[in-house]
Structures are given as structure tokens and as C-alpha cells.
mmCIF file of C-alpha atoms in Angstrom:
data_model
loop_
_atom_site.group_PDB
_atom_site.id
_atom_site.type_symbol
_atom_site.label_atom_id
_atom_site.label_comp_id
_atom_site.label_asym_id
_atom_site.label_seq_id
_atom_site.Cartn_x
_atom_site.Cartn_y
_atom_site.Cartn_z
ATOM 1 C CA UNK O 19 6.893 225.118 298.957
ATOM 2 C CA UNK O 20 9.720 227.568 298.899
ATOM 3 C CA UNK O 21 8.725 231.276 299.162
ATOM 4 C CA UNK O 22 11.006 232.121 296.235
ATOM 5 C CA UNK O 23 9.243 229.548 294.023
ATOM 6 C CA UNK O 24 5.866 230.971 295.030
ATOM 7 C CA UNK O 25 7.042 234.494 294.207
ATOM 8 C CA UNK O 26 8.371 233.332 290.817
ATOM 9 C CA UNK O 27 5.089 231.567 290.018
ATOM 10 C CA UNK O 28 3.133 234.686 291.057
ATOM 11 C CA UNK O 29 5.335 236.839 288.820
ATOM 12 C CA UNK O 30 4.805 234.426 285.898
ATOM 13 C CA UNK O 31 1.024 234.496 286.454
ATOM 14 C CA UNK O 32 1.108 238.294 286.648
ATOM 15 C CA UNK O 33 2.958 238.437 283.316
ATOM 16 C CA UNK O 34 0.379 236.076 281.760
ATOM 17 C CA UNK O 35 -2.427 238.247 283.122
ATOM 18 C CA UNK O 36 -0.749 241.338 281.708
ATOM 19 C CA UNK O 37 -0.464 239.675 278.287
ATOM 20 C CA UNK O 38 -4.118 238.630 278.360
ATOM 21 C CA UNK O 39 -5.170 242.126 279.424
ATOM 22 C CA UNK O 40 -3.233 243.614 276.512
ATOM 23 C CA UNK O 41 -4.910 241.183 274.083
ATOM 24 C CA UNK O 42 -8.322 242.069 275.518
ATOM 25 C CA UNK O 43 -7.556 245.773 275.115
ATOM 26 C CA UNK O 44 -6.581 245.279 271.461
ATOM 27 C CA UNK O 45 -9.747 243.250 270.789
ATOM 28 C CA UNK O 46 -11.879 245.931 272.441
ATOM 29 C CA UNK O 47 -10.236 248.633 270.330
ATOM 30 C CA UNK O 48 -10.835 246.583 267.177
ATOM 31 C CA UNK O 49 -14.502 246.026 268.082
ATOM 32 C CA UNK O 50 -15.182 249.627 269.153
ATOM 33 C CA UNK O 51 -16.271 250.919 265.702
ATOM 34 C CA UNK O 52 -18.692 248.022 265.293
ATOM 35 C CA UNK O 53 -20.107 248.527 268.777
ATOM 36 C CA UNK O 54 -20.432 252.274 268.208
ATOM 37 C CA UNK O 55 -22.348 251.683 264.973
ATOM 38 C CA UNK O 56 -24.608 249.008 266.475
ATOM 39 C CA UNK O 57 -25.449 250.923 269.651
ATOM 40 C CA UNK O 58 -27.818 253.551 268.134
ATOM 41 C CA UNK O 59 -29.480 250.892 265.991
ATOM 42 C CA UNK O 60 -30.127 248.630 268.966
ATOM 43 C CA UNK O 61 -31.431 251.548 271.006
ATOM 44 C CA UNK O 62 -33.858 252.593 268.268
ATOM 45 C CA UNK O 63 -34.888 248.983 267.619
ATOM 46 C CA UNK O 64 -35.640 248.525 271.316
ATOM 47 C CA UNK O 65 -37.748 251.690 271.396
ATOM 48 C CA UNK O 66 -39.615 250.566 268.264
ATOM 49 C CA UNK O 67 -40.366 247.121 269.667
ATOM 50 C CA UNK O 68 -41.525 248.550 273.007
ATOM 51 C CA UNK O 69 -43.756 251.039 271.192
ATOM 52 C CA UNK O 70 -45.284 248.217 269.133
ATOM 53 C CA UNK O 71 -45.909 246.141 272.253
ATOM 54 C CA UNK O 72 -47.434 249.014 274.234
ATOM 55 C CA UNK O 73 -49.474 250.219 271.255
ATOM 56 C CA UNK O 74 -50.897 246.757 270.662
ATOM 57 C CA UNK O 75 -52.019 246.387 274.263
ATOM 58 C CA UNK O 76 -53.407 249.911 274.460
ATOM 59 C CA UNK O 77 -55.478 249.578 271.283
ATOM 60 C CA UNK O 78 -56.869 246.134 272.037
ATOM 61 C CA UNK O 79 -57.906 247.081 275.577
ATOM 62 C CA UNK O 80 -59.958 250.140 274.542
ATOM 63 C CA UNK O 81 -63.695 249.926 275.157
ATOM 64 C CA UNK O 82 -65.905 250.339 272.052
ATOM 65 C CA UNK O 83 -67.258 253.682 273.313
ATOM 66 C CA UNK O 84 -63.786 255.201 273.096
ATOM 67 C CA UNK O 85 -62.943 254.093 269.559
ATOM 68 C CA UNK O 86 -64.119 257.315 267.869
ATOM 69 C CA UNK O 87 -62.076 259.652 270.109
ATOM 70 C CA UNK O 88 -59.131 257.276 269.817
ATOM 71 C CA UNK O 89 -59.331 257.417 266.026
ATOM 72 C CA UNK O 90 -59.349 261.233 266.157
ATOM 73 C CA UNK O 91 -56.210 261.250 268.308
ATOM 74 C CA UNK O 92 -54.594 258.669 266.051
ATOM 75 C CA UNK O 93 -55.256 260.883 263.034
ATOM 76 C CA UNK O 94 -53.669 263.837 264.827
ATOM 77 C CA UNK O 95 -50.596 261.776 265.731
ATOM 78 C CA UNK O 96 -50.323 260.500 262.165
ATOM 79 C CA UNK O 97 -50.387 264.067 260.863
ATOM 80 C CA UNK O 98 -47.435 264.894 263.115
ATOM 81 C CA UNK O 99 -45.675 261.797 261.777
ATOM 82 C CA UNK O 100 -46.233 263.024 258.212
ATOM 83 C CA UNK O 101 -44.675 266.400 259.042
ATOM 84 C CA UNK O 102 -41.693 264.702 260.713
ATOM 85 C CA UNK O 103 -41.257 262.281 257.812
ATOM 86 C CA UNK O 104 -41.380 265.111 255.269
ATOM 87 C CA UNK O 105 -38.738 267.022 257.236
ATOM 88 C CA UNK O 106 -36.541 263.943 257.646
ATOM 89 C CA UNK O 107 -36.834 263.124 253.955
ATOM 90 C CA UNK O 108 -36.089 266.667 252.851
ATOM 91 C CA UNK O 109 -33.053 267.051 255.118
ATOM 92 C CA UNK O 110 -31.522 263.652 254.358
ATOM 93 C CA UNK O 111 -28.545 263.098 252.105
ATOM 94 C CA UNK O 112 -28.720 259.348 251.561
ATOM 95 C CA UNK O 113 -30.982 257.551 249.129
ATOM 96 C CA UNK O 114 -32.034 255.012 251.796
ATOM 97 C CA UNK O 115 -33.247 257.813 254.074
ATOM 98 C CA UNK O 116 -35.244 259.324 251.223
ATOM 99 C CA UNK O 117 -36.844 255.955 250.432
ATOM 100 C CA UNK O 118 -37.738 255.285 254.082
ATOM 101 C CA UNK O 119 -39.013 258.851 254.430
ATOM 102 C CA UNK O 120 -41.233 258.398 251.387
ATOM 103 C CA UNK O 121 -42.561 255.131 252.822
ATOM 104 C CA UNK O 122 -43.232 256.833 256.170
ATOM 105 C CA UNK O 123 -45.151 259.653 254.477
ATOM 106 C CA UNK O 124 -47.142 257.192 252.378
ATOM 107 C CA UNK O 125 -48.054 254.856 255.239
ATOM 108 C CA UNK O 126 -48.929 257.693 257.621
ATOM 109 C CA UNK O 127 -51.111 259.290 254.925
ATOM 110 C CA UNK O 128 -52.934 256.001 254.373
ATOM 111 C CA UNK O 129 -53.405 255.770 258.142
ATOM 112 C CA UNK O 130 -54.845 259.296 258.293
ATOM 113 C CA UNK O 131 -57.307 258.827 255.426
ATOM 114 C CA UNK O 132 -58.288 255.349 256.611
ATOM 115 C CA UNK O 133 -58.817 256.709 260.106
ATOM 116 C CA UNK O 134 -61.089 259.451 258.818
ATOM 117 C CA UNK O 135 -63.086 256.923 256.818
ATOM 118 C CA UNK O 136 -63.502 254.620 259.830
ATOM 119 C CA UNK O 137 -64.430 257.554 262.093
ATOM 120 C CA UNK O 138 -66.996 258.807 259.578
ATOM 121 C CA UNK O 139 -68.511 255.352 259.283
ATOM 122 C CA UNK O 140 -68.646 254.878 263.060
ATOM 123 C CA UNK O 141 -70.279 258.270 263.580
ATOM 124 C CA UNK O 142 -72.813 257.452 260.858
ATOM 125 C CA UNK O 143 -73.861 254.435 262.927
ATOM 126 C CA UNK O 144 -74.985 256.762 265.728
ATOM 127 C CA UNK O 145 -77.116 259.010 263.485
ATOM 128 C CA UNK O 146 -80.828 258.492 263.325
ATOM 129 C CA UNK O 147 -82.101 256.821 260.166
ATOM 130 C CA UNK O 148 -84.163 259.871 259.055
ATOM 131 C CA UNK O 149 -81.353 262.439 259.399
#
């Protein structure tokens, strides 16, 4: 092949690559708002799913002797969740945040009271019958 033909073909390919790069840049700019909105959601969803997975394995691998102390710690954590949910609900502007905050407060409160009931019942099992 002639060196001039090779140079012309290389220049044509370079122009095609430049056109494709420009199209890719425009597509990336168009998709940037969607990616920016999805990024925090995906990060928080990943953290939530990992917390569920770790929590499941931690709770199911606890020996029976440690259930009462674990319930006490769970109640303490749930009380912190209630405080955080109340703050998040009170400081939010959107209706969806207020609804989710209310649900978080309600579910954490149920968890606290249920935990106290289970702890009380478990501790009653260790008391002597005459006491």
C-alpha cells in the first residue's frame, strides 16, 4: 500500500474516532443528572442490604445464654434510632420524609417495647418458682 493512502485512512479513522468521542461526551453529559441522583440511592441501598445480611448472621449465630444481653443492647440501639427518626422527621420538608420518619419511629418503638417484653419473659424463666 501507498504511504499516502495509509495516512489518509488513518486521518479518516481519527476523524471517526473524534466524532464518536464527541457523541460519547454528549451522552455522558445527558446521563450525568440521572447518575448523580442514583448514586446516593445505590450507596444507601448497598449499606442497607449489607446491614441486613450482617445483622441476620449475627443474630442467628448468638448462643442462647447471650440473648438477654443482646436484647438489652438492641433496645438501646432502637432508642437511638427513635431519636434519629424524630430528628429526621422534624427537620424534613417533604411529605415522603415525614411519612418514612413516622414509620421509623413507630417500628423502632414496637421493637423497643417488644424487646422489653421478651427480655422480661426470659428473665422470669430464670427466677425460682417461689420468688
